[in-house]
């Protein structure tokens, strides 16, 4: 029996999770025994329960699992995970004996997902010039056309009214192998206040993006995804105090390869890597072109390329303690427009500094965060960040340094208050590097609250 169990275990390790080994009636001669294996074949696939997704859409995924052949865990797991990524679909896999001997039927128990998900956000993540306190509302429609598609809209405004943004996005699954098409449009309008109010400056940014994504690898333990996005961005700025109108247009293509995986290294953890390449063309209006012309200007007009790398490791240290390590890096082939530079400062990058404290054409950042999960709904952490920027690929002057270093440290807290209400706070201190003259050396407190329904 030990030999039978060993053979069956070997098959299951290879992914044939339905395999069964047994001893047929036989006469043992010379110590040799015969062990028969039924690898397990897929019979039929059935749906039970109700879903917002049309059954024909779900069966496109199920039909890719080979029928009448040996079934592997990789075949089934990929397709079931992709089905559960359809908006409005919640499905649990059940395996039942098929009508044909040795076959197994797949039964998906479906439950109806929420038709609409809403989220209200409140934070102080803005800047003094356009308003620090922000309020945003997002609505997500799940499978509005019963295709597993998703339509989302977001509106955000600051308490001063100096900044508002509007975003609309649509995502459509295509076929049964994980392809997705996306389309998005956004509009942002601003006017500067605070220390810049005398400029009487305002502006508008419009963008349209279209893309496609495909999962080369999809499993619970590891994933590899590819995405390509084409965009068109129109920026218009006006400084009324000097009667100056600045316009520019950018067209670009961004390709991203991202992967993540789980492992048992040093007690277990997760890793992620994102690698992106972007090519774009910047076109400038007459006034902007005159100010940009090299050698007096930075020479950002025309084609440009940049690459971005993100490495992240979440390492378990104790059942309730983990260490997150992250590295971000950008490399450009020329002087970039401000909208394409690596910008640092604010709660998402360097919370010890104001939003947009520094930006550069190339540079990198290292982040460390030690997190303690005190309770299931409460976690605290301590963090430290370090960044180094190359301000310009080709500096206009060699008199000043073309590099800038920034660092900070602090504490953060995440709290699931109740139901769909969450709250987060960050208290951070800037490093010894001198801040901008308009800034100060006090610690910065960032907070945010969100309610999801």
Coordinates of C-alpha atoms in Angstrom, one line a residue:
X1 CA 0.0 0.0 0.0
X2 CA 2.9 2.3 0.6
X3 CA 4.0 1.9 -3.0
X4 CA 0.4 2.8 -4.2
X5 CA 0.3 5.9 -2.0
X6 CA 3.7 7.0 -3.2
X7 CA 2.7 6.6 -6.9
X8 CA -0.5 8.5 -6.3
X9 CA 1.3 11.3 -4.4
X10 CA 3.8 11.6 -7.2
X11 CA 1.0 12.2 -9.7
X12 CA -0.7 14.8 -7.5
X13 CA 2.6 16.6 -7.0
X14 CA 2.8 16.8 -10.8
X15 CA -0.6 18.5 -10.8
X16 CA -2.9 15.6 -11.6
X17 CA -5.0 16.3 -8.5
X18 CA -7.8 13.8 -9.5
X19 CA -5.3 10.9 -10.0
X20 CA -6.0 7.7 -8.1
X21 CA -3.7 4.6 -7.8
X22 CA -4.9 1.1 -7.0
X23 CA -3.9 -2.5 -7.2
X24 CA -5.8 -4.6 -9.7
X25 CA -6.3 -8.3 -9.0
X26 CA -3.0 -10.0 -9.8
X27 CA -0.5 -12.7 -8.9
X28 CA 2.7 -11.4 -7.6
X29 CA 5.8 -13.0 -9.3
X30 CA 9.4 -12.3 -8.6
X31 CA 8.4 -9.4 -6.3
X32 CA 6.9 -7.3 -9.1
X33 CA 3.5 -5.7 -8.6
X34 CA 1.2 -3.9 -11.1
X35 CA -0.2 -0.5 -10.1
X36 CA -2.9 1.1 -12.2
X37 CA -3.5 4.9 -12.4
X38 CA -6.6 6.7 -13.3
X39 CA -5.4 10.3 -14.0
X40 CA -8.9 11.8 -13.8
X41 CA -10.7 13.3 -16.8
X42 CA -13.1 16.2 -17.0
X43 CA -16.6 15.3 -17.9
X44 CA -19.0 18.2 -18.0
X45 CA -19.1 21.7 -16.6
X46 CA -22.2 23.1 -15.0
X47 CA -23.3 26.4 -13.4
X48 CA -25.5 26.6 -10.4
X49 CA -27.0 29.7 -8.7
X50 CA -27.4 33.2 -10.2
X51 CA -24.8 35.7 -11.5
X52 CA -24.8 39.1 -13.2
X53 CA -22.6 37.6 -15.9
X54 CA -24.1 35.9 -18.9
X55 CA -23.6 32.2 -18.7
X56 CA -22.1 32.2 -22.3
X57 CA -19.3 34.4 -21.0
X58 CA -18.5 32.1 -18.1
X59 CA -18.6 29.0 -20.4
X60 CA -15.9 30.6 -22.6
X61 CA -13.5 30.2 -19.7
X62 CA -14.7 26.7 -18.7
X63 CA -14.5 25.5 -22.3
X64 CA -10.7 26.1 -22.3
X65 CA -10.3 23.3 -19.7
X66 CA -9.6 20.2 -21.8
X67 CA -12.5 17.7 -21.7
X68 CA -12.0 14.0 -22.0
X69 CA -8.3 14.4 -21.0
X70 CA -6.3 14.2 -17.8
X71 CA -7.1 17.3 -15.8
X72 CA -4.2 19.2 -14.1
X73 CA -4.5 21.7 -11.3
X74 CA -2.9 24.4 -13.4
X75 CA -5.6 24.0 -16.1
X76 CA -8.5 24.3 -13.6
X77 CA -7.0 26.9 -11.2
X78 CA -6.2 29.4 -14.0
X79 CA -9.7 29.4 -15.5
X80 CA -11.5 29.5 -12.1
X81 CA -9.4 32.5 -11.0
X82 CA -10.1 34.3 -14.2
X83 CA -13.8 33.6 -13.9
X84 CA -13.8 35.1 -10.4
X85 CA -12.1 38.3 -11.8
X86 CA -15.2 38.9 -13.9
X87 CA -17.0 41.9 -12.4
X88 CA -20.1 40.8 -10.6
X89 CA -19.1 37.1 -10.6
X90 CA -18.6 35.1 -7.4
X91 CA -18.0 31.4 -8.0
X92 CA -16.9 28.4 -5.8
X93 CA -15.6 25.3 -7.5
X94 CA -17.1 21.9 -6.6
X95 CA -16.0 18.6 -8.1
X96 CA -18.5 15.8 -8.6
X97 CA -18.4 12.3 -10.0
X98 CA -19.2 12.3 -13.7
X99 CA -21.5 10.0 -15.6
X100 CA -18.6 8.4 -17.4
X101 CA -16.5 6.1 -15.2
X102 CA -13.3 7.9 -14.2
X103 CA -14.6 11.3 -15.1
X104 CA -15.2 14.3 -12.9
X105 CA -17.7 17.1 -13.5
X106 CA -16.9 20.7 -12.6
X107 CA -19.8 22.6 -10.9
X108 CA -19.5 26.3 -10.3
X109 CA -21.7 27.5 -7.4
X110 CA -22.4 31.2 -8.3
X111 CA -23.7 33.9 -6.1
X112 CA -24.9 37.3 -7.2
X113 CA -22.3 40.1 -6.7
X114 CA -23.2 43.7 -5.9
X115 CA -24.4 45.7 -8.9
X116 CA -22.7 48.9 -7.7
X117 CA -19.9 49.5 -5.3
X118 CA -19.4 53.0 -3.9
X119 CA -16.5 54.6 -2.0
X120 CA -16.2 58.0 -0.3
X121 CA -12.7 59.3 0.4
X122 CA -11.6 62.2 2.7
X123 CA -8.0 63.2 3.2
X124 CA -5.5 66.0 3.5
X125 CA -3.3 64.6 0.7
X126 CA -3.5 67.8 -1.4
X127 CA -1.1 70.7 -1.6
X128 CA -1.4 74.2 -0.1
X129 CA -1.6 75.9 -3.5
X130 CA -4.7 74.0 -4.6
X131 CA -6.2 72.8 -1.3
X132 CA -4.9 70.3 1.2
X133 CA -8.2 68.7 2.2
X134 CA -9.8 66.6 -0.5
X135 CA -13.1 64.8 -0.9
X136 CA -13.7 62.1 -3.5
X137 CA -16.5 59.8 -4.5
X138 CA -16.2 56.7 -6.7
X139 CA -18.9 54.5 -8.2
X140 CA -18.2 51.1 -9.8
X141 CA -20.8 49.4 -11.9
X142 CA -20.2 45.6 -12.0
X143 CA -21.2 43.9 -15.2
X144 CA -23.6 46.6 -16.5
X145 CA -24.0 44.7 -19.8
X146 CA -23.7 41.2 -18.3
X147 CA -20.4 40.7 -19.9
X148 CA -18.2 40.6 -16.8
X149 CA -17.4 44.2 -17.7
X150 CA -16.9 47.1 -15.3
X151 CA -17.7 50.8 -15.6
X152 CA -16.2 53.2 -13.0
X153 CA -16.4 56.9 -12.3
X154 CA -14.6 59.1 -9.9
X155 CA -14.9 62.8 -8.9
X156 CA -12.6 64.6 -6.5
X157 CA -12.4 68.2 -5.3
X158 CA -10.5 70.2 -2.7
X159 CA -12.1 72.2 0.0
X160 CA -10.9 75.5 -1.6
X161 CA -12.3 74.6 -5.0
X162 CA -8.9 75.2 -6.5
X163 CA -8.7 71.6 -7.9
X164 CA -11.2 69.2 -9.3
X165 CA -10.8 66.0 -11.3
X166 CA -13.2 63.7 -13.1
X167 CA -12.4 60.2 -14.3
X168 CA -14.3 57.6 -16.3
X169 CA -13.0 54.1 -17.0
X170 CA -14.4 51.0 -18.8
X171 CA -13.0 47.5 -18.8
X172 CA -14.2 44.6 -21.0
X173 CA -13.0 41.0 -20.8
X174 CA -12.5 39.4 -24.2
X175 CA -12.6 35.7 -25.0
X176 CA -12.0 33.1 -22.3
X177 CA -8.2 33.3 -21.7
X178 CA -7.9 36.5 -19.7
X179 CA -7.6 39.2 -22.3
X180 CA -9.0 42.6 -21.2
X181 CA -9.5 45.8 -23.1
X182 CA -9.7 49.2 -21.3
X183 CA -10.7 52.7 -22.1
X184 CA -10.4 55.7 -19.8
X185 CA -10.8 59.5 -19.9
X186 CA -10.0 62.1 -17.4
X187 CA -10.3 65.9 -16.8
X188 CA -8.6 68.0 -14.2
X189 CA -8.9 71.7 -13.6
X190 CA -6.9 73.9 -11.2
X191 CA -6.2 77.4 -10.1
X192 CA -3.3 78.3 -7.9
X193 CA -3.8 79.9 -4.5
X194 CA -1.8 80.2 -1.3
X195 CA 1.7 81.6 -1.9
X196 CA 1.0 81.6 -5.7
X197 CA -2.3 83.4 -5.7
X198 CA -0.7 86.6 -7.1
X199 CA 0.2 84.7 -10.4
X200 CA -3.5 84.3 -11.1
X201 CA -2.6 81.0 -12.7
X202 CA -5.0 78.3 -13.8
X203 CA -5.0 75.3 -16.1
X204 CA -6.6 72.2 -17.4
X205 CA -5.5 68.6 -18.2
X206 CA -7.4 66.2 -20.4
X207 CA -6.4 62.6 -21.2
X208 CA -7.7 59.6 -23.1
X209 CA -6.2 56.2 -22.6
X210 CA -6.8 52.8 -24.4
X211 CA -5.1 49.6 -23.5
X212 CA -5.1 45.8 -23.4
X213 CA -3.9 43.3 -20.8
X214 CA -3.1 39.6 -20.7
X215 CA -2.1 37.2 -17.9
X216 CA 0.7 35.0 -19.2
X217 CA 0.5 33.1 -15.8
X218 CA -2.4 33.1 -13.3
X219 CA -2.4 31.0 -10.2
X220 CA -2.7 31.5 -6.4
X221 CA 1.0 31.3 -6.0
X222 CA 2.4 33.2 -8.9
X223 CA 1.3 35.6 -11.6
X224 CA 2.8 37.2 -14.7
X225 CA 0.8 40.0 -16.5
X226 CA 1.4 42.1 -19.6
X227 CA -0.3 45.4 -20.3
X228 CA 0.0 48.0 -23.1
X229 CA -1.6 51.4 -23.0
X230 CA -1.8 54.2 -25.6
X231 CA -2.6 57.7 -24.3
X232 CA -3.2 61.2 -25.5
X233 CA -2.8 64.1 -23.0
X234 CA -3.6 67.7 -23.6
X235 CA -2.3 70.3 -21.0
X236 CA -3.2 74.0 -21.0
X237 CA -1.9 76.5 -18.5
X238 CA -2.5 80.2 -18.2
X239 CA -0.7 82.8 -16.1
X240 CA -3.0 85.8 -16.3
X241 CA -0.7 88.1 -14.3
X242 CA 1.8 88.2 -17.2
X243 CA -0.7 87.3 -19.9
X244 CA 1.0 84.0 -20.7
X245 CA -0.6 80.9 -22.3
X246 CA 1.3 77.7 -22.3
X247 CA 0.0 74.6 -24.2
X248 CA 1.4 71.2 -24.8
X249 CA 0.2 67.8 -26.1
X250 CA 1.7 64.4 -25.3
X251 CA 1.1 61.1 -27.1
X252 CA 2.6 57.9 -25.7
X253 CA 2.7 54.2 -25.5
X254 CA 3.5 52.3 -22.3
X255 CA 4.3 48.6 -22.0
X256 CA 4.4 47.0 -18.6
X257 CA 5.4 43.5 -17.5
X258 CA 4.5 42.7 -13.9
X259 CA 4.9 39.5 -11.8
X260 CA 4.2 38.4 -8.2
X261 CA 4.7 35.2 -6.3
X262 CA 4.5 33.6 -2.9
X263 CA 7.3 31.6 -1.3
X264 CA 8.4 30.0 2.0
X265 CA 11.8 31.7 2.2
X266 CA 12.8 32.7 5.7
X267 CA 9.3 31.9 7.1
X268 CA 7.4 32.9 4.0
X269 CA 6.6 36.1 2.1
X270 CA 5.5 37.6 -1.2
X271 CA 7.5 39.4 -3.9
X272 CA 6.5 41.7 -6.8
X273 CA 8.3 43.2 -9.8
X274 CA 7.0 45.8 -12.3
X275 CA 9.0 46.7 -15.4
X276 CA 7.6 49.5 -17.6
X277 CA 8.9 51.1 -20.8
X278 CA 7.3 54.3 -22.2
X279 CA 7.9 56.0 -25.5
X280 CA 6.2 59.4 -26.1
X281 CA 6.2 62.5 -28.3
X282 CA 5.8 65.9 -26.7
X283 CA 4.4 68.7 -28.9
X284 CA 4.5 72.3 -27.6
X285 CA 2.5 75.4 -28.4
X286 CA 4.3 78.5 -29.8
X287 CA 5.0 80.2 -26.5
X288 CA 6.0 76.9 -24.8
X289 CA 8.2 75.9 -27.7
X290 CA 10.1 79.3 -27.5
X291 CA 10.8 78.8 -23.8
X292 CA 11.8 75.2 -24.3
X293 CA 14.2 75.6 -27.2
X294 CA 17.7 74.3 -26.4
X295 CA 20.3 75.6 -25.4
X296 CA 18.5 78.3 -23.4
X297 CA 15.6 75.9 -22.6
X298 CA 15.6 72.3 -21.5
X299 CA 14.7 70.9 -24.9
X300 CA 11.9 68.6 -23.8
X301 CA 10.0 68.7 -27.1
X302 CA 10.0 65.7 -29.4
X303 CA 10.3 62.0 -28.8
X304 CA 11.4 60.6 -25.4
X305 CA 11.9 57.3 -23.7
X306 CA 11.9 56.3 -20.1
X307 CA 12.0 53.0 -18.1
X308 CA 10.6 52.3 -14.7
X309 CA 11.4 49.5 -12.3
X310 CA 9.6 48.5 -9.1
X311 CA 10.8 45.7 -6.8
X312 CA 8.9 44.8 -3.6
X313 CA 9.3 42.2 -0.9
X314 CA 6.9 41.5 1.9
X315 CA 8.7 39.3 4.4
X316 CA 7.1 37.5 7.4
X317 CA 9.2 37.9 10.5
X318 CA 6.6 36.8 13.1
X319 CA 3.0 35.7 12.7
X320 CA 2.0 39.4 13.4
X321 CA 5.1 41.2 12.2
X322 CA 6.3 41.7 8.6
X323 CA 8.9 43.8 6.8
X324 CA 8.2 45.5 3.5
X325 CA 11.1 46.5 1.3
X326 CA 10.5 48.4 -1.9
X327 CA 12.8 49.9 -4.6
X328 CA 11.6 52.3 -7.3
X329 CA 13.8 53.5 -10.2
X330 CA 13.3 55.6 -13.3
X331 CA 15.8 56.1 -16.2
X332 CA 15.2 58.6 -19.0
X333 CA 17.1 59.2 -22.2
X334 CA 16.7 63.1 -22.3
X335 CA 15.3 66.0 -20.4
X336 CA 11.6 65.3 -19.6
X337 CA 8.6 67.5 -19.3
X338 CA 7.5 68.0 -15.7
X339 CA 4.5 65.6 -16.3
X340 CA 6.9 62.8 -17.1
X341 CA 9.5 63.3 -14.4
X342 CA 9.9 61.2 -11.2
X343 CA 8.2 63.3 -8.6
X344 CA 8.8 62.8 -4.9
X345 CA 7.1 64.1 -1.8
X346 CA 3.7 63.5 -0.3
X347 CA 2.1 60.5 1.5
X348 CA 2.7 58.0 -1.3
X349 CA 6.4 58.6 -1.9
X350 CA 8.2 60.7 0.8
X351 CA 5.6 61.6 3.5
X352 CA 8.2 63.7 5.3
X353 CA 8.0 66.3 2.5
X354 CA 5.2 68.2 0.8
X355 CA 3.8 67.0 -2.5
X356 CA 6.2 67.6 -5.4
X357 CA 9.1 68.5 -3.1
X358 CA 11.5 67.4 -5.8
X359 CA 11.4 65.9 -9.3
X360 CA 14.0 64.6 -11.7
X361 CA 14.4 62.9 -15.0
X362 CA 16.1 59.9 -13.5
X363 CA 16.4 58.6 -9.9
X364 CA 15.5 56.0 -7.4
X365 CA 13.9 55.5 -4.0
X366 CA 14.3 52.8 -1.3
X367 CA 11.5 52.2 1.2
X368 CA 11.5 50.1 4.4
X369 CA 8.4 49.6 6.5
X370 CA 8.2 47.4 9.6
X371 CA 4.5 46.5 10.3
X372 CA 2.9 45.0 13.4
X373 CA -0.6 43.6 13.1
X374 CA -1.8 44.3 16.6
X375 CA -5.3 43.1 16.0
X376 CA -7.1 41.9 12.9
X377 CA -8.4 45.4 12.3
X378 CA -5.5 47.5 13.6
X379 CA -1.9 47.7 12.4
X380 CA 1.0 50.1 13.1
X381 CA 4.3 50.5 11.4
X382 CA 7.6 52.4 11.4
X383 CA 9.3 53.3 8.2
X384 CA 12.3 55.0 6.6
X385 CA 12.8 56.2 3.0
X386 CA 15.8 57.3 1.0
X387 CA 15.8 58.8 -2.5
X388 CA 18.3 60.2 -4.9
X389 CA 17.4 62.2 -8.0
X390 CA 19.2 63.3 -11.1
X391 CA 17.4 66.5 -11.7
X392 CA 18.1 66.9 -15.4
X393 CA 19.4 64.4 -17.9
X394 CA 21.3 67.3 -19.6
X395 CA 21.6 70.3 -17.1
X396 CA 21.5 73.8 -18.5
X397 CA 24.1 74.9 -16.0
X398 CA 27.0 73.2 -14.3
X399 CA 27.2 75.8 -11.5
X400 CA 24.6 74.1 -9.3
X401 CA 24.4 70.4 -8.3
X402 CA 22.4 68.2 -10.7
X403 CA 21.6 65.7 -7.9
X404 CA 19.3 65.8 -4.9
X405 CA 19.1 63.5 -1.9
X406 CA 16.0 63.2 0.3
X407 CA 15.2 61.0 3.3
X408 CA 12.5 60.7 5.9
X409 CA 11.2 58.4 8.7
X410 CA 8.1 58.1 10.7
X411 CA 5.2 55.9 11.9
X412 CA 1.9 54.9 10.3
X413 CA -1.3 53.3 11.4
X414 CA -4.1 51.5 9.5
X415 CA -7.5 50.9 11.2
X416 CA -10.6 49.1 10.0
X417 CA -13.0 51.0 12.1
X418 CA -16.2 49.1 11.4
X419 CA -18.0 47.8 8.4
X420 CA -16.7 49.5 5.3
X421 CA -15.1 52.4 7.2
X422 CA -11.2 52.6 7.3
X423 CA -8.8 55.2 8.5
X424 CA -5.1 55.7 8.0
X425 CA -2.5 58.2 9.3
X426 CA 1.1 58.9 8.7
X427 CA 3.4 61.0 10.9
X428 CA 6.8 61.7 9.2
X429 CA 9.9 63.7 9.8
X430 CA 12.1 64.9 6.9
X431 CA 15.8 64.0 6.9
X432 CA 18.7 66.4 7.3
X433 CA 18.4 67.6 3.7
X434 CA 17.3 71.3 3.5
X435 CA 13.7 71.6 2.4
X436 CA 12.4 74.2 0.0
X437 CA 12.5 77.8 1.4
X438 CA 8.7 77.9 1.6
X439 CA 8.6 74.7 3.7
X440 CA 9.5 74.0 7.3
X441 CA 11.1 71.3 9.4
X442 CA 8.0 70.3 11.4
X443 CA 6.8 66.7 11.2
X444 CA 4.0 66.2 8.7
X445 CA 0.7 64.5 9.6
X446 CA -1.2 62.9 6.7
X447 CA -4.6 61.3 7.2
X448 CA -7.2 59.6 5.1
X449 CA -10.6 58.0 5.7
X450 CA -12.7 55.9 3.3
X451 CA -16.1 54.4 3.5
X452 CA -17.0 51.6 1.1
X453 CA -20.6 50.3 0.5

